[in-house]
mmCIF file of C-alpha atoms and ligand atoms in Angstrom:
data_model
loop_
_atom_site.group_PDB
_atom_site.id
_atom_site.type_symbol
_atom_site.label_atom_id
_atom_site.label_comp_id
_atom_site.label_asym_id
_atom_site.label_seq_id
_atom_site.Cartn_x
_atom_site.Cartn_y
_atom_site.Cartn_z
ATOM 1 C CA UNK A 1 105.052 81.500 99.158
ATOM 2 C CA UNK A 2 103.831 78.533 101.238
ATOM 3 C CA UNK A 3 105.467 77.745 104.587
ATOM 4 C CA UNK A 4 108.109 75.078 103.975
ATOM 5 C CA UNK A 5 106.751 71.991 105.729
ATOM 6 C CA UNK A 6 110.003 70.085 105.525
ATOM 7 C CA UNK A 7 112.012 72.913 107.104
ATOM 8 C CA UNK A 8 109.461 73.528 109.853
ATOM 9 C CA UNK A 9 109.241 69.786 110.623
ATOM 10 C CA UNK A 10 113.039 69.591 110.963
ATOM 11 C CA UNK A 11 112.937 72.405 113.497
ATOM 12 C CA UNK A 12 109.942 71.110 115.424
ATOM 13 C CA UNK A 13 107.764 74.060 114.353
ATOM 14 C CA UNK A 14 104.090 73.749 113.452
ATOM 15 C CA UNK A 15 103.748 74.753 109.784
ATOM 16 C CA UNK A 16 100.057 75.544 110.193
ATOM 17 C CA UNK A 17 100.662 78.036 112.973
ATOM 18 C CA UNK A 18 103.597 79.987 111.642
ATOM 19 C CA UNK A 19 103.531 83.751 111.128
ATOM 20 C CA UNK A 20 103.637 84.524 107.420
ATOM 21 C CA UNK A 21 104.569 88.132 107.944
ATOM 22 C CA UNK A 22 107.126 89.055 110.599
ATOM 23 C CA UNK A 23 108.275 92.505 111.692
ATOM 24 C CA UNK A 24 111.272 93.124 113.946
ATOM 25 C CA UNK A 25 112.482 96.130 115.919
ATOM 26 C CA UNK A 26 116.182 95.324 116.029
ATOM 27 C CA UNK A 27 117.129 97.165 119.204
ATOM 28 C CA UNK A 28 120.042 97.164 121.636
ATOM 29 C CA UNK A 29 123.100 97.317 119.373
ATOM 30 C CA UNK A 30 124.579 100.199 121.347
ATOM 31 C CA UNK A 31 123.948 98.639 124.750
ATOM 32 C CA UNK A 32 125.375 95.324 123.614
ATOM 33 C CA UNK A 33 128.610 97.067 122.666
ATOM 34 C CA UNK A 34 128.851 99.299 125.739
ATOM 35 C CA UNK A 35 128.301 96.313 128.040
ATOM 36 C CA UNK A 36 131.391 94.783 126.454
ATOM 37 C CA UNK A 37 133.535 97.901 126.678
ATOM 38 C CA UNK A 38 133.266 98.450 122.928
ATOM 39 C CA UNK A 39 132.072 101.422 120.908
ATOM 40 C CA UNK A 40 128.395 101.529 119.935
ATOM 41 C CA UNK A 41 129.264 101.079 116.282
ATOM 42 C CA UNK A 42 130.686 97.625 117.053
ATOM 43 C CA UNK A 43 127.165 96.630 118.030
ATOM 44 C CA UNK A 44 125.800 97.826 114.693
ATOM 45 C CA UNK A 45 128.488 95.849 112.852
ATOM 46 C CA UNK A 46 127.621 92.696 114.721
ATOM 47 C CA UNK A 47 123.916 93.436 114.193
ATOM 48 C CA UNK A 48 124.363 93.172 110.440
ATOM 49 C CA UNK A 49 125.654 89.609 110.812
ATOM 50 C CA UNK A 50 122.524 88.727 112.758
ATOM 51 C CA UNK A 51 120.354 90.242 110.012
ATOM 52 C CA UNK A 52 121.976 87.867 107.532
ATOM 53 C CA UNK A 53 121.206 84.783 109.641
ATOM 54 C CA UNK A 54 117.625 85.805 110.364
ATOM 55 C CA UNK A 55 116.871 86.678 106.735
ATOM 56 C CA UNK A 56 118.246 83.313 105.598
ATOM 57 C CA UNK A 57 116.194 81.443 108.195
ATOM 58 C CA UNK A 58 112.996 83.262 107.212
ATOM 59 C CA UNK A 59 113.640 82.288 103.578
ATOM 60 C CA UNK A 60 114.308 78.715 104.567
ATOM 61 C CA UNK A 61 111.026 78.524 106.491
ATOM 62 C CA UNK A 62 109.039 80.037 103.627
ATOM 63 C CA UNK A 63 107.772 83.250 105.237
ATOM 64 C CA UNK A 64 106.167 85.750 102.880
ATOM 65 C CA UNK A 65 107.376 88.908 104.492
ATOM 66 C CA UNK A 66 110.099 90.153 106.834
ATOM 67 C CA UNK A 67 110.060 93.831 107.763
ATOM 68 C CA UNK A 68 113.130 95.103 109.626
ATOM 69 C CA UNK A 69 113.339 98.414 111.444
ATOM 70 C CA UNK A 70 116.804 99.609 110.431
ATOM 71 C CA UNK A 71 116.695 103.369 110.929
ATOM 72 C CA UNK A 72 113.862 105.492 112.256
ATOM 73 C CA UNK A 73 113.046 109.045 111.267
ATOM 74 C CA UNK A 74 113.882 109.945 114.882
ATOM 75 C CA UNK A 75 117.325 108.324 114.746
ATOM 76 C CA UNK A 76 118.673 111.489 113.061
ATOM 77 C CA UNK A 77 118.890 112.871 116.607
ATOM 78 C CA UNK A 78 122.014 110.760 117.172
ATOM 79 C CA UNK A 79 125.596 112.064 117.049
ATOM 80 C CA UNK A 80 126.917 112.767 113.569
ATOM 81 C CA UNK A 81 129.642 110.144 113.810
ATOM 82 C CA UNK A 82 127.140 107.378 114.546
ATOM 83 C CA UNK A 83 124.874 108.574 111.727
ATOM 84 C CA UNK A 84 127.734 108.548 109.242
ATOM 85 C CA UNK A 85 128.681 105.069 110.354
ATOM 86 C CA UNK A 86 125.117 103.780 110.083
ATOM 87 C CA UNK A 87 124.654 105.184 106.577
ATOM 88 C CA UNK A 88 128.003 103.761 105.419
ATOM 89 C CA UNK A 89 127.073 100.401 106.949
ATOM 90 C CA UNK A 90 123.714 100.426 105.213
ATOM 91 C CA UNK A 91 125.295 101.203 101.869
ATOM 92 C CA UNK A 92 127.863 98.435 102.318
ATOM 93 C CA UNK A 93 125.175 95.968 103.389
ATOM 94 C CA UNK A 94 123.194 96.685 100.227
ATOM 95 C CA UNK A 95 126.253 96.083 98.052
ATOM 96 C CA UNK A 96 127.532 93.011 99.910
ATOM 97 C CA UNK A 97 124.170 91.264 100.224
ATOM 98 C CA UNK A 98 123.026 91.690 96.639
ATOM 99 C CA UNK A 99 124.281 88.306 95.535
ATOM 100 C CA UNK A 100 122.732 86.547 98.518
ATOM 101 C CA UNK A 101 119.443 88.363 97.937
ATOM 102 C CA UNK A 102 119.375 87.121 94.351
ATOM 103 C CA UNK A 103 120.461 83.594 95.268
ATOM 104 C CA UNK A 104 117.748 83.351 97.888
ATOM 105 C CA UNK A 105 115.041 84.631 95.537
ATOM 106 C CA UNK A 106 114.372 87.582 97.888
ATOM 107 C CA UNK A 107 112.335 90.553 96.723
ATOM 108 C CA UNK A 108 113.823 93.628 98.372
ATOM 109 C CA UNK A 109 112.036 96.867 99.081
ATOM 110 C CA UNK A 110 112.574 99.924 101.187
ATOM 111 C CA UNK A 111 109.873 101.550 103.279
ATOM 112 C CA UNK A 112 110.460 105.068 104.546
ATOM 113 C CA UNK A 113 110.916 108.612 103.371
ATOM 114 C CA UNK A 114 113.450 109.037 100.592
ATOM 115 C CA UNK A 115 113.902 112.700 101.385
ATOM 116 C CA UNK A 116 116.762 113.040 103.858
ATOM 117 C CA UNK A 117 118.732 110.020 102.636
ATOM 118 C CA UNK A 118 121.900 110.623 100.614
ATOM 119 C CA UNK A 119 121.994 110.082 96.845
ATOM 120 C CA UNK A 120 124.572 107.324 97.405
ATOM 121 C CA UNK A 121 122.340 105.354 99.772
ATOM 122 C CA UNK A 122 119.283 105.877 97.550
ATOM 123 C CA UNK A 123 121.214 104.594 94.568
ATOM 124 C CA UNK A 124 122.109 101.334 96.332
ATOM 125 C CA UNK A 125 118.562 100.950 97.657
ATOM 126 C CA UNK A 126 117.147 101.451 94.167
ATOM 127 C CA UNK A 127 119.626 99.039 92.623
ATOM 128 C CA UNK A 128 118.850 96.234 95.068
ATOM 129 C CA UNK A 129 115.120 96.876 94.627
ATOM 130 C CA UNK A 130 115.473 96.819 90.842
ATOM 131 C CA UNK A 131 117.527 93.655 90.477
ATOM 132 C CA UNK A 132 115.311 91.719 92.878
ATOM 133 C CA UNK A 133 111.967 93.005 91.610
ATOM 134 C CA UNK A 134 111.078 89.808 89.708
ATOM 135 C CA UNK A 135 111.962 87.519 92.616
ATOM 136 C CA UNK A 136 109.138 85.479 94.078
ATOM 137 C CA UNK A 137 110.416 84.363 97.489
ATOM 138 C CA UNK A 138 110.538 86.275 100.779
ATOM 139 C CA UNK A 139 109.815 89.992 100.559
ATOM 140 C CA UNK A 140 112.448 91.736 102.654
ATOM 141 C CA UNK A 141 111.300 95.239 103.536
ATOM 142 C CA UNK A 142 113.812 97.477 105.242
ATOM 143 C CA UNK A 143 112.375 100.398 107.168
ATOM 144 C CA UNK A 144 114.884 103.188 106.629
ATOM 145 C CA UNK A 145 114.265 106.821 107.534
ATOM 146 C CA UNK A 146 110.914 105.382 108.570
ATOM 147 C CA UNK A 147 108.375 106.778 111.003
ATOM 148 C CA UNK A 148 104.786 105.576 111.128
ATOM 149 C CA UNK A 149 103.304 109.000 111.789
ATOM 150 C CA UNK A 150 105.253 110.424 108.868
ATOM 151 C CA UNK A 151 104.001 107.521 106.743
ATOM 152 C CA UNK A 152 100.387 108.277 107.672
ATOM 153 C CA UNK A 153 100.971 111.974 107.032
ATOM 154 C CA UNK A 154 102.388 111.235 103.577
ATOM 155 C CA UNK A 155 99.386 109.000 102.856
ATOM 156 C CA UNK A 156 96.929 111.713 103.894
ATOM 157 C CA UNK A 157 98.694 114.212 101.655
ATOM 158 C CA UNK A 158 98.650 111.874 98.672
ATOM 159 C CA UNK A 159 94.927 111.135 99.160
ATOM 160 C CA UNK A 160 94.216 114.862 99.531
ATOM 161 C CA UNK A 161 96.080 115.571 96.293
ATOM 162 C CA UNK A 162 94.038 112.944 94.475
ATOM 163 C CA UNK A 163 90.824 114.484 95.787
ATOM 164 C CA UNK A 164 91.930 117.961 94.744
ATOM 165 C CA UNK A 165 92.702 116.761 91.230
ATOM 166 C CA UNK A 166 89.222 115.240 90.997
ATOM 167 C CA UNK A 167 90.590 111.700 90.669
ATOM 168 C CA UNK A 168 89.132 110.593 94.019
ATOM 169 C CA UNK A 169 85.844 111.185 95.812
ATOM 170 C CA UNK A 170 86.183 111.508 99.632
ATOM 171 C CA UNK A 171 83.392 108.951 100.043
ATOM 172 C CA UNK A 172 85.536 106.422 98.199
ATOM 173 C CA UNK A 173 88.203 106.468 100.903
ATOM 174 C CA UNK A 174 87.994 103.229 102.823
ATOM 175 C CA UNK A 175 90.540 101.321 104.921
ATOM 176 C CA UNK A 176 91.947 99.656 101.816
ATOM 177 C CA UNK A 177 92.505 103.030 100.151
ATOM 178 C CA UNK A 178 94.465 104.198 103.189
ATOM 179 C CA UNK A 179 96.505 100.963 103.299
ATOM 180 C CA UNK A 180 97.253 101.383 99.599
ATOM 181 C CA UNK A 181 98.585 104.884 100.214
ATOM 182 C CA UNK A 182 101.114 103.784 102.866
ATOM 183 C CA UNK A 183 104.744 102.869 102.055
ATOM 184 C CA UNK A 184 103.730 99.271 102.797
ATOM 185 C CA UNK A 185 101.093 99.164 100.015
ATOM 186 C CA UNK A 186 100.595 95.586 98.885
ATOM 187 C CA UNK A 187 102.447 94.085 101.859
ATOM 188 C CA UNK A 188 100.640 91.844 104.361
ATOM 189 C CA UNK A 189 100.252 93.229 107.888
ATOM 190 C CA UNK A 190 102.665 91.643 110.384
ATOM 191 C CA UNK A 191 101.304 88.566 112.138
ATOM 192 C CA UNK A 192 104.097 88.805 114.679
ATOM 193 C CA UNK A 193 106.161 91.740 115.906
ATOM 194 C CA UNK A 194 109.411 91.037 117.754
ATOM 195 C CA UNK A 195 111.318 93.662 119.717
ATOM 196 C CA UNK A 196 114.699 92.933 121.269
ATOM 197 C CA UNK A 197 116.654 94.573 124.121
ATOM 198 C CA UNK A 198 113.901 94.659 126.722
ATOM 199 C CA UNK A 199 112.006 97.746 125.564
ATOM 200 C CA UNK A 200 108.228 97.498 125.605
ATOM 201 C CA UNK A 201 107.374 100.191 123.108
ATOM 202 C CA UNK A 202 106.671 100.657 119.440
ATOM 203 C CA UNK A 203 108.892 103.686 118.701
ATOM 204 C CA UNK A 204 106.825 104.888 115.746
ATOM 205 C CA UNK A 205 106.879 101.577 113.854
ATOM 206 C CA UNK A 206 104.055 100.399 111.559
ATOM 207 C CA UNK A 207 101.282 101.950 113.646
ATOM 208 C CA UNK A 208 98.534 101.276 111.112
ATOM 209 C CA UNK A 209 99.760 97.805 110.189
ATOM 210 C CA UNK A 210 100.161 96.264 113.681
ATOM 211 C CA UNK A 211 96.530 96.642 114.763
ATOM 212 C CA UNK A 212 96.211 92.867 115.185
ATOM 213 C CA UNK A 213 99.829 91.741 115.342
ATOM 214 C CA UNK A 214 100.977 89.505 118.161
ATOM 215 C CA UNK A 215 103.832 91.073 120.167
ATOM 216 C CA UNK A 216 106.878 89.199 121.399
ATOM 217 C CA UNK A 217 109.623 90.768 123.501
ATOM 218 C CA UNK A 218 113.028 89.547 124.605
ATOM 219 C CA UNK A 219 115.704 91.084 126.818
ATOM 220 C CA UNK A 220 118.377 89.815 124.451
ATOM 221 C CA UNK A 221 120.031 92.637 122.523
ATOM 222 C CA UNK A 222 119.930 92.387 118.739
ATOM 223 C CA UNK A 223 123.617 91.395 118.279
ATOM 224 C CA UNK A 224 122.930 88.311 120.451
ATOM 225 C CA UNK A 225 119.603 87.460 118.817
ATOM 226 C CA UNK A 226 119.820 84.158 116.982
ATOM 227 C CA UNK A 227 117.899 81.450 115.146
ATOM 228 C CA UNK A 228 116.966 79.438 118.293
ATOM 229 C CA UNK A 229 115.425 82.593 119.809
ATOM 230 C CA UNK A 230 113.545 83.227 116.566
ATOM 231 C CA UNK A 231 112.167 79.692 116.825
ATOM 232 C CA UNK A 232 111.148 80.379 120.417
ATOM 233 C CA UNK A 233 109.170 83.399 119.227
ATOM 234 C CA UNK A 234 107.514 81.230 116.549
ATOM 235 C CA UNK A 235 106.606 78.565 119.133
ATOM 236 C CA UNK A 236 105.061 81.184 121.413
ATOM 237 C CA UNK A 237 103.202 82.656 118.449
ATOM 238 C CA UNK A 238 101.834 79.192 117.592
ATOM 239 C CA UNK A 239 100.284 78.997 121.067
ATOM 240 C CA UNK A 240 98.535 82.362 120.804
ATOM 241 C CA UNK A 241 94.803 82.529 120.122
ATOM 242 C CA UNK A 242 94.103 85.291 117.623
ATOM 243 C CA UNK A 243 90.522 86.467 117.729
ATOM 244 C CA UNK A 244 90.431 89.656 115.658
ATOM 245 C CA UNK A 245 87.608 90.834 117.869
ATOM 246 C CA UNK A 246 85.494 87.768 117.238
ATOM 247 C CA UNK A 247 85.089 84.478 119.071
ATOM 248 C CA UNK A 248 86.913 81.220 118.459
ATOM 249 C CA UNK A 249 84.473 78.480 117.411
ATOM 250 C CA UNK A 250 82.908 78.122 120.847
ATOM 251 C CA UNK A 251 79.273 77.014 120.774
ATOM 252 C CA UNK A 252 76.931 79.997 120.834
ATOM 253 C CA UNK A 253 75.425 80.686 124.221
HETATM 254 C C1 IPE B 301 119.228 99.595 117.235
HETATM 255 O O1 IPE B 301 120.146 99.654 118.279
HETATM 256 C C2 IPE B 301 119.786 100.088 115.918
HETATM 257 C C3 IPE B 301 119.335 101.446 115.535
HETATM 258 C C4 IPE B 301 118.402 102.126 116.140
HETATM 259 C C5 IPE B 301 119.969 102.033 114.375
HETATM 260 P P1 IPE B 301 120.390 100.999 119.090
HETATM 261 O O2 IPE B 301 121.449 101.783 118.406
HETATM 262 O O3 IPE B 301 119.109 101.697 119.318
HETATM 263 O O4 IPE B 301 120.960 100.438 120.448
HETATM 264 P P2 IPE B 301 120.569 100.905 121.921
HETATM 265 O O5 IPE B 301 119.078 100.832 122.023
HETATM 266 O O6 IPE B 301 121.082 102.301 122.067
HETATM 267 O O7 IPE B 301 121.260 99.939 122.805
HETATM 268 C C1 IPE B 302 113.795 101.899 117.171
HETATM 269 O O1 IPE B 302 114.783 101.827 118.133
HETATM 270 C C2 IPE B 302 114.407 102.097 115.817
HETATM 271 C C3 IPE B 302 115.231 100.995 115.314
HETATM 272 C C4 IPE B 302 115.427 99.846 115.902
HETATM 273 C C5 IPE B 302 115.833 101.213 114.033
HETATM 274 P P1 IPE B 302 115.263 103.118 118.949
HETATM 275 O O2 IPE B 302 116.424 102.681 119.769
HETATM 276 O O3 IPE B 302 115.474 104.250 118.031
HETATM 277 O O4 IPE B 302 113.989 103.427 119.853
HETATM 278 P P2 IPE B 302 113.871 104.249 121.202
HETATM 279 O O5 IPE B 302 114.593 105.551 120.995
HETATM 280 O O6 IPE B 302 114.514 103.434 122.257
HETATM 281 O O7 IPE B 302 112.405 104.398 121.423
HETATM 282 MG MG1 MG B 303 117.674 101.609 120.760
#
């Protein structure tokens, strides 16, 4: 999908220097709530509203890919009550957003380990994936029960199985073969990675895929993240010089 030049122009963004693939670590829901004397779950509820606005804006601007970190494989360490709330919220989100996903031509997919998620949640994930599979607009990937090391481990196991069955020769394994064995197979690597709530860490997110992503951090907690801040991240991204290890068209010395 090409970047929408009309939408970017309206917002004062440079269409030729937009990220096409964006990944976000949506962090700080709990802190946002506690700072306001509310329960942590109130932050998650508010966070879902923000997801809706950001997804819509990414569609409007014509991004190819938005990858949201919704639930990590380490988040199971949280109290049972919060986990139950998060899973119920996820299920409800998938049901409530289905119409909007279809209307916005979004192709939905889940990245993460299925094992460990309830049958109910898997059913809603599969349904949203199925009904949106022919859509051609923004790909919305939700990282759920996701951990990058687990993803790499699963990829290694699947490659090893293919070798054992004689389908694959070890010498045939190249970077593309590894990328194709990850949950993100076929998805573009993130150009830009945003993390909210003032943490400067990756927390087991997309380790393989972010090798050359630009990072952008804000102290704002996810429930207060908004479209103007997203635009700020895009403006900062536009000013970055990506080199990929090479040199940028300077005359050779
Ligand atoms: C991010 O917010 C949402 C999830 C990890 C599910 P947190 O719940 O991590 O909020 P903080 O970081 O504790 O404030
Ligand atoms: C990362 O945030 C996971 C999600 C945003 C879903 P965490 O809040 O789990 O990360 P840590 O524990 O601060 O590293
Ligand atoms: Mg957190």
